[in-house]
Structure formats: C-alpha cells, structure tokens
mmCIF file of C-alpha atoms in Angstrom:
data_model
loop_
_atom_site.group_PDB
_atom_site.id
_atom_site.type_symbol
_atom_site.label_atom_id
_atom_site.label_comp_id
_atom_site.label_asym_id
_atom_site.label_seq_id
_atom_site.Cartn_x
_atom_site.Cartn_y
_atom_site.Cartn_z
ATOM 1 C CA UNK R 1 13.201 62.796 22.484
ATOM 2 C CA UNK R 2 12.260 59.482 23.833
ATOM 3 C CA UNK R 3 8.686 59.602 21.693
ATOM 4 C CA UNK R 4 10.476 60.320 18.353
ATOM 5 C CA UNK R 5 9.648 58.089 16.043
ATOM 6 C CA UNK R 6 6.226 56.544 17.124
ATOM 7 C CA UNK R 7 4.293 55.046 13.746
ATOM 8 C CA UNK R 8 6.629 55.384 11.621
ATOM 9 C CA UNK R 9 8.051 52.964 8.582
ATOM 10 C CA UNK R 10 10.058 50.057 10.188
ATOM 11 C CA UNK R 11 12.979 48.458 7.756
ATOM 12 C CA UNK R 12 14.290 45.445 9.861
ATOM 13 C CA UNK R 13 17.494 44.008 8.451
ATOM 14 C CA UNK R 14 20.166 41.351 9.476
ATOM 15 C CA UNK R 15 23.683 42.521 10.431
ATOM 16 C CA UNK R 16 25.659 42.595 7.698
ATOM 17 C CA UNK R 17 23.708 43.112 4.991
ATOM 18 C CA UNK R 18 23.041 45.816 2.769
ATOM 19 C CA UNK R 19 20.065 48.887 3.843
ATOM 20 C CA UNK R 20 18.041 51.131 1.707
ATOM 21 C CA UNK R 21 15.975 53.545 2.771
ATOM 22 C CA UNK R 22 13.723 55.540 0.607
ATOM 23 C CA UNK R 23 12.226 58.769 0.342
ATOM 24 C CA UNK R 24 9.805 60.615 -1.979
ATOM 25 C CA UNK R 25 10.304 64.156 -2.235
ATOM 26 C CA UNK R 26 7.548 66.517 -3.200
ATOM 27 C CA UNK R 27 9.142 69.199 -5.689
ATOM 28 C CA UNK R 28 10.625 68.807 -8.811
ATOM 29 C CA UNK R 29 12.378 72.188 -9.022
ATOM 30 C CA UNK R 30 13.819 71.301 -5.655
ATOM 31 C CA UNK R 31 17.577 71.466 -5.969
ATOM 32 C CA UNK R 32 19.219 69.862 -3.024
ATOM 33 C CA UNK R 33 18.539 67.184 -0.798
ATOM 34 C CA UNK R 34 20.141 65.398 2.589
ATOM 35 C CA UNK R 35 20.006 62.689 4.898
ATOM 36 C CA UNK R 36 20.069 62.639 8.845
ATOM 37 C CA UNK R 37 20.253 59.748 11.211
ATOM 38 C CA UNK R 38 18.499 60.341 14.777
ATOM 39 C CA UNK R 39 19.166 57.869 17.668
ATOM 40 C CA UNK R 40 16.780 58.365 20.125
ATOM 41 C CA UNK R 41 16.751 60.964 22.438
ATOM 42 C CA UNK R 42 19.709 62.861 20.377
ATOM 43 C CA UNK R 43 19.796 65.488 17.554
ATOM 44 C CA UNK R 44 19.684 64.631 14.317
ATOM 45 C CA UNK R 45 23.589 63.659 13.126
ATOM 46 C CA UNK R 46 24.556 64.618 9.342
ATOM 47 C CA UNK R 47 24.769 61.330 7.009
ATOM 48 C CA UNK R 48 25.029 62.696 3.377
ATOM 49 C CA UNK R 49 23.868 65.421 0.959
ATOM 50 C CA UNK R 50 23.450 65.757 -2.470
ATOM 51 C CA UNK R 51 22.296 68.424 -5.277
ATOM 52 C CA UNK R 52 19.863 68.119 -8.377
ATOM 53 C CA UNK R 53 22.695 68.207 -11.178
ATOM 54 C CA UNK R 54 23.817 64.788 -9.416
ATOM 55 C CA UNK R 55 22.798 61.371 -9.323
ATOM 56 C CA UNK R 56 24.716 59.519 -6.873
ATOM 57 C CA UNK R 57 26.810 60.569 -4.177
ATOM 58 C CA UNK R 58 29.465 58.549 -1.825
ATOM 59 C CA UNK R 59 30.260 58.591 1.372
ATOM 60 C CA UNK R 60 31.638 56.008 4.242
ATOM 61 C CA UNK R 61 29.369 53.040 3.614
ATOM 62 C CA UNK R 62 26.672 55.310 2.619
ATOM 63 C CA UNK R 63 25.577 56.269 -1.259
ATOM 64 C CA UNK R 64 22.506 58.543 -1.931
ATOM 65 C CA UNK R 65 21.453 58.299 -5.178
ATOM 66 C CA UNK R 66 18.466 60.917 -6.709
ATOM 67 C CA UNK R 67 16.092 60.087 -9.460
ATOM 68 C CA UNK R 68 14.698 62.948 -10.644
ATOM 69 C CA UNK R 69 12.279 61.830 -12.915
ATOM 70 C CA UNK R 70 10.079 59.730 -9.929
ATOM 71 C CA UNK R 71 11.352 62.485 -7.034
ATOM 72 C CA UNK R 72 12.598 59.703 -5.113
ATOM 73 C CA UNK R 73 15.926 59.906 -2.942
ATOM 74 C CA UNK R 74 17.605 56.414 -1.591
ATOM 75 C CA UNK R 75 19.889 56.119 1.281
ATOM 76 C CA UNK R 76 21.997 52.895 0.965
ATOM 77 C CA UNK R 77 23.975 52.096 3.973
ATOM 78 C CA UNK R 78 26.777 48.668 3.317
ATOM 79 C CA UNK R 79 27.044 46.415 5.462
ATOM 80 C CA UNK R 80 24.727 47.534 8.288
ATOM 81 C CA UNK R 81 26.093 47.600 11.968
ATOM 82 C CA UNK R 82 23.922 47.403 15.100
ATOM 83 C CA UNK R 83 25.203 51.042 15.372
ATOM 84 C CA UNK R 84 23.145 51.787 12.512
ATOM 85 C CA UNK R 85 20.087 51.810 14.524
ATOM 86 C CA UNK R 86 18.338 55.029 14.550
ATOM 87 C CA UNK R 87 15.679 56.686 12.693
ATOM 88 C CA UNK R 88 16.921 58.009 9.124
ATOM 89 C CA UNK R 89 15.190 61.185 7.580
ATOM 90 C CA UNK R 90 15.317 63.070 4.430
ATOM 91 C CA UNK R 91 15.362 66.818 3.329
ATOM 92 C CA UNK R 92 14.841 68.693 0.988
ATOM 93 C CA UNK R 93 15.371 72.489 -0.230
ATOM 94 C CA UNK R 94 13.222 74.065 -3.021
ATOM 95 C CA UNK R 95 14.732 77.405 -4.795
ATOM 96 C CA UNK R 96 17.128 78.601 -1.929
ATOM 97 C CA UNK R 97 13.772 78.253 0.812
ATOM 98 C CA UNK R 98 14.244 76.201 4.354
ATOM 99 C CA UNK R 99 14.535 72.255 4.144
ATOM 100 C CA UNK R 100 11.574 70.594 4.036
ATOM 101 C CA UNK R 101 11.713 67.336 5.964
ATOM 102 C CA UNK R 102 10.662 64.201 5.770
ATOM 103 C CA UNK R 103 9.258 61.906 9.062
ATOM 104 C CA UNK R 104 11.495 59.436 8.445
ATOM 105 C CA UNK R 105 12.384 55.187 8.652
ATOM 106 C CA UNK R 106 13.198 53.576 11.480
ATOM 107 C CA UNK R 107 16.154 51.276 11.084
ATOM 108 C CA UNK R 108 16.549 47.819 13.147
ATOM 109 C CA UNK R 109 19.509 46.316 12.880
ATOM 110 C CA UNK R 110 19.270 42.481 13.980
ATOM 111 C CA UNK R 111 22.179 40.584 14.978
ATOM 112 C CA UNK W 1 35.167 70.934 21.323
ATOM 113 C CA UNK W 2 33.175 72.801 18.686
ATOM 114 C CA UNK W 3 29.310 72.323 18.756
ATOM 115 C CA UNK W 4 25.979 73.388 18.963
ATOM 116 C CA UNK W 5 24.750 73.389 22.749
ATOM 117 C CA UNK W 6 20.938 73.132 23.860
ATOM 118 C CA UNK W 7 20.078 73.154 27.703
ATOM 119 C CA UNK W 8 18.020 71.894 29.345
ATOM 120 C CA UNK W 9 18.037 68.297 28.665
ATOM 121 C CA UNK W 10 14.551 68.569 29.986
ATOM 122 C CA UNK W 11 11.800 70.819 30.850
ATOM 123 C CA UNK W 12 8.595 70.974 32.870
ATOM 124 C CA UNK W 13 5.915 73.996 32.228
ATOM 125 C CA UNK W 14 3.077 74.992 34.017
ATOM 126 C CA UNK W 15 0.167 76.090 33.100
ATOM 127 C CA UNK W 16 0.450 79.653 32.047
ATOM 128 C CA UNK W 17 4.079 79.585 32.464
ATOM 129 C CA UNK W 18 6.701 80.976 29.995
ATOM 130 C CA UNK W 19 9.742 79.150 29.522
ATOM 131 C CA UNK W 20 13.186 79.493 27.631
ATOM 132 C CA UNK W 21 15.171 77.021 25.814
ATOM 133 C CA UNK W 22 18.936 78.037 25.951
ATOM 134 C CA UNK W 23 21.126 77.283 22.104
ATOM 135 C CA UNK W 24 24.584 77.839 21.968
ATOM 136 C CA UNK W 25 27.008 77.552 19.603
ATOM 137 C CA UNK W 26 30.880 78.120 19.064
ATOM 138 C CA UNK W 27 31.416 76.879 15.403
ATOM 139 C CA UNK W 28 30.763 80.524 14.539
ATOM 140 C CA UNK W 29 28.005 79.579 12.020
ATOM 141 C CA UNK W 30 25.391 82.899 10.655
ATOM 142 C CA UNK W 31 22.552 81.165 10.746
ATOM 143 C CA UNK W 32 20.368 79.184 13.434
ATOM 144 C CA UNK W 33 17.521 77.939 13.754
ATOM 145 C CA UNK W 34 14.123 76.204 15.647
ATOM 146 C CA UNK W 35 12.741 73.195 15.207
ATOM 147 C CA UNK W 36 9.688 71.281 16.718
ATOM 148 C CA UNK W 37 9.498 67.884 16.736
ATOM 149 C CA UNK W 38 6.487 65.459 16.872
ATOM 150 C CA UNK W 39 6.303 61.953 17.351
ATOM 151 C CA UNK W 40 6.417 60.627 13.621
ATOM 152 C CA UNK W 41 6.442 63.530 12.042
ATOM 153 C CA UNK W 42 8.736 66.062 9.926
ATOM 154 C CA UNK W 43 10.607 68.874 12.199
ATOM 155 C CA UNK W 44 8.885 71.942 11.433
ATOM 156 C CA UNK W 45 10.073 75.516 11.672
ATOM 157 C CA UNK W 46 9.723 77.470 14.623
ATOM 158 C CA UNK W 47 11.981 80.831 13.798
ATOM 159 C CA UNK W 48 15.124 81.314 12.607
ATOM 160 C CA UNK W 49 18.238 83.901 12.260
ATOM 161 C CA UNK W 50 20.296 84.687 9.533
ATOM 162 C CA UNK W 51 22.346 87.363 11.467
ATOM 163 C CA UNK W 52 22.790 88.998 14.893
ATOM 164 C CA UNK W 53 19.776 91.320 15.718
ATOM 165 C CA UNK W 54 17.403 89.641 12.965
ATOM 166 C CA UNK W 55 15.163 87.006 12.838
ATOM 167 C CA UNK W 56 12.158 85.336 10.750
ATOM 168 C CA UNK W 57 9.435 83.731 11.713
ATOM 169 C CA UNK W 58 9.190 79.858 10.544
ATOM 170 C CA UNK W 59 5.470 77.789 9.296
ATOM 171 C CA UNK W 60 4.768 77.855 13.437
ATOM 172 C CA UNK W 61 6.006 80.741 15.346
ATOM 173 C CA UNK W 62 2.477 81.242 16.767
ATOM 174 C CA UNK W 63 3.490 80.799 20.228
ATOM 175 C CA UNK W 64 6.966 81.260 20.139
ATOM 176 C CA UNK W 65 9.688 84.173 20.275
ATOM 177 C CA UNK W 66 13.117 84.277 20.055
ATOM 178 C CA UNK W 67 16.496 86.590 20.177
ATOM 179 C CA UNK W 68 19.077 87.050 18.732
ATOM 180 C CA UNK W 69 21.883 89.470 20.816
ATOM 181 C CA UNK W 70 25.116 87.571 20.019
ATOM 182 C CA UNK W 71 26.021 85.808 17.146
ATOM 183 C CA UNK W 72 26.527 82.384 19.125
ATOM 184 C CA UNK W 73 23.001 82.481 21.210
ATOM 185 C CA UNK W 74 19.497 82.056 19.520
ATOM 186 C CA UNK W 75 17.181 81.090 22.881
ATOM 187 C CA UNK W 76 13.954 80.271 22.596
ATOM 188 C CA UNK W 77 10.768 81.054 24.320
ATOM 189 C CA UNK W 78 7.615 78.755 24.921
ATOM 190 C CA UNK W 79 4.992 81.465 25.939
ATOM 191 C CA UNK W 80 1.568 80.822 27.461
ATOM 192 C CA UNK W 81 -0.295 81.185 24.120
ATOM 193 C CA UNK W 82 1.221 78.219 22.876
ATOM 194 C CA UNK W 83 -1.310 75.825 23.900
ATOM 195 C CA UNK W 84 0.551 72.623 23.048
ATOM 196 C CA UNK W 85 3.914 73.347 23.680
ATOM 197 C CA UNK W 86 4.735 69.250 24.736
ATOM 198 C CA UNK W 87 7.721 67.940 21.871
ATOM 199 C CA UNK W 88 11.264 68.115 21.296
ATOM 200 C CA UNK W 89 12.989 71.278 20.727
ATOM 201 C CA UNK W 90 15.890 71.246 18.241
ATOM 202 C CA UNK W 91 18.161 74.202 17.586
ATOM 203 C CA UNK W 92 20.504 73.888 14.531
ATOM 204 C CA UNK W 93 23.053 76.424 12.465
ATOM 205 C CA UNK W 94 24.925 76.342 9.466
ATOM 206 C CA UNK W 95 27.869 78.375 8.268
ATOM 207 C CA UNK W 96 25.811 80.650 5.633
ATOM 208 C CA UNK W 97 22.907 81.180 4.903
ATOM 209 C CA UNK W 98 21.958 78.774 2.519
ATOM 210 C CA UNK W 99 20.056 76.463 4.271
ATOM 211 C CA UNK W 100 22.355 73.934 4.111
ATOM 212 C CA UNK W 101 24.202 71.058 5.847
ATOM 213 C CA UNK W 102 21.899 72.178 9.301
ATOM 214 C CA UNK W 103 24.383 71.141 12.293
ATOM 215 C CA UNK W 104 22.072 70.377 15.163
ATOM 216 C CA UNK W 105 21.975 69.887 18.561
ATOM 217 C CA UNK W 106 21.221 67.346 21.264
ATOM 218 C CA UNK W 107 17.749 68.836 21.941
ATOM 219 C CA UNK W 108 15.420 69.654 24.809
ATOM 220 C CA UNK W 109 12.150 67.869 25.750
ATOM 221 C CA UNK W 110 9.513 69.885 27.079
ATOM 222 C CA UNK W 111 6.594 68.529 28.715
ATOM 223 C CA UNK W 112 3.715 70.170 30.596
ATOM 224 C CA UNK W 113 2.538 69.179 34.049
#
C-alpha cells in the first residue's frame, strides 16, 4: 500500500484554495462515472459519483462535473485541507460492465 | 460497525507457496470483488461474485482463485502460477449488482521473499 502512487500526476496546492483534478475517460457510451480518494496504505474511500444524463453533481466541498462531448470528468474539491492529501482516482462504467479505473492524481496540500 | 474487512495487513510468500487473502463483510452487500493494485497504475480485476456459490473471472484471474461459500466471505488465493504476485490486494462489494458505488476495504500487501 505504501508503493501506491509512484509516477503519477502531482497537483500541489496551497491550503485553502480551490483543487481540480481531471480525468479523461475513454468511452463515450459510458454511462456512469465516480471518484475515490486513497491515502496511502488504505482502501480507496468513496468521494462522489455521477451518471451520463448529468452534468454536475454536489457534494460536501466536492462538485464533479462531466463533459461529454471531450470525455473529460473534473473533481473540484473547495477549500482544500491538509486532510485532503491522498491520491484521487476516477472510474468509469461502460453499458452495465465493471468500472474501469483510472491511475489517478496525487494531491499535496501545502500549508 | 458495518464494513468490509481484509486480513492480513501484510503478507510474505515463498517461492512456490500458495497463499489466501481473507475479505469479510457485514453490510450484507451481493456482490464482491478483487482488485490488484500496481504502483501508478489503474486497479485491475482479479475475480468477482455476484452471488453465493458463483463467481467470474476478472481481465487477470490467471493465477488466482477464489470462493464464494457465504454471502459475507469472498477469500482469495495467490497460487504458485502467479509469477508476480507482489501488489496490493483490494476486496470491495456493493449492494447489487450493478457495479456501482464499490465499498472497499483497507487492503493487504503481499510481497515475496
């Protein structure tokens, strides 16, 4: 669990301000999508999910919003806490099949 | 406390050894599942289980087998013939059988001596 992570995408921003993290999916005709946070060592902890005939979904500091037309799924997390940290990954699910994941962003939250 | 529960922590093989990776779970979910998980990369399917005394293999079962006896255990074996069996082991479930909202749990390293 230690090892997760290695080489991947780094976003580094200041406590307090504002995160998005992105994520290109691969299938248009894929109909729902979600978001997991992993701190290291640990399972992967349920942010947010959302489904094709939606654009934007809220949640506790968190909004995903999907754009179909360029595949791409955002995570946008307010006012980013040092408990924020983790590695952030995306799914997604294409015609009822298994969730296809993503390798994810690694969040740094400096304070 | 309901949750998904994964034992060992972590977990030393041998060469040639078999091993078995314990998953629990009292939220009384239908489906679990196996993931494998490599540094910087996407968890990948191992097997999963839909319902007690059925279970389908994943994109790498090659390897691998599991049970599925009780609705709340899905344990999973690392057998000699998978050669690289070194990662982090994650078992999830979800209420149906969707493929949705995966609950997972704290995971198991495995490493080989």
């Amino acid at each position: 669990g230690e090892s997760v992570g290695l080489h991947l995408p780094t976003l580094s921003v200041q406590e307090g301000d504002n995160s998005i993290i992105n994520c290109a999916y691969s299938n248009s005709a894929s109909d729902y999508f979600i978001w997991y946070k992993q701190e290291s060592g640990k399972g992967p902890q349920f942010i947010i999910d959302i489904r094709s005939n939606m654009d934007k979904r809220q949640g506790q500091r968190v909004t995903v919003l999907l754009n179909k037309t360029v595949k791409h799924l955002s995570l946008q997390i307010a006012a980013t806490q040092p408990g924020d940290s983790a590695v952030y990954f995306c799914a997604e699910r294409y015609a009822g099949n298994m969730l296809t994941f993503g390798g994810g962003t690694r969040l740094m939250v400096k304070p | 406390d309901g949750g998904i529960t994964q034992s060992p922590k972590y977990l030393f093989r041998k060469e040639g050894q078999n091993v078995t990776l314990s998953c629990e779970q009292n939220l009384n979910h239908d489906a679990m599942y196996w993931y494998r998980q490599d540094p910087g990369q996407g968890l990948r399917l191992i097997y999963y289980s839909q319902i007690v005394n059925d279970f389908q293999k994943g994109d790498i079962a090659e390897g691998y087998s599991v049970s599925r006896e009780k609705k709340e255990s899905f344990p999973l074996t690392v057998t000699s013939a998978q050669k690289n069996p070194t990662a982090f082991y994650l078992c999830a479930s979800t209420p149906d059988r969707g493929h949705e909202k995966l609950f997972f749990g704290s995971g198991t390293q495995l490493s080989v001596l």
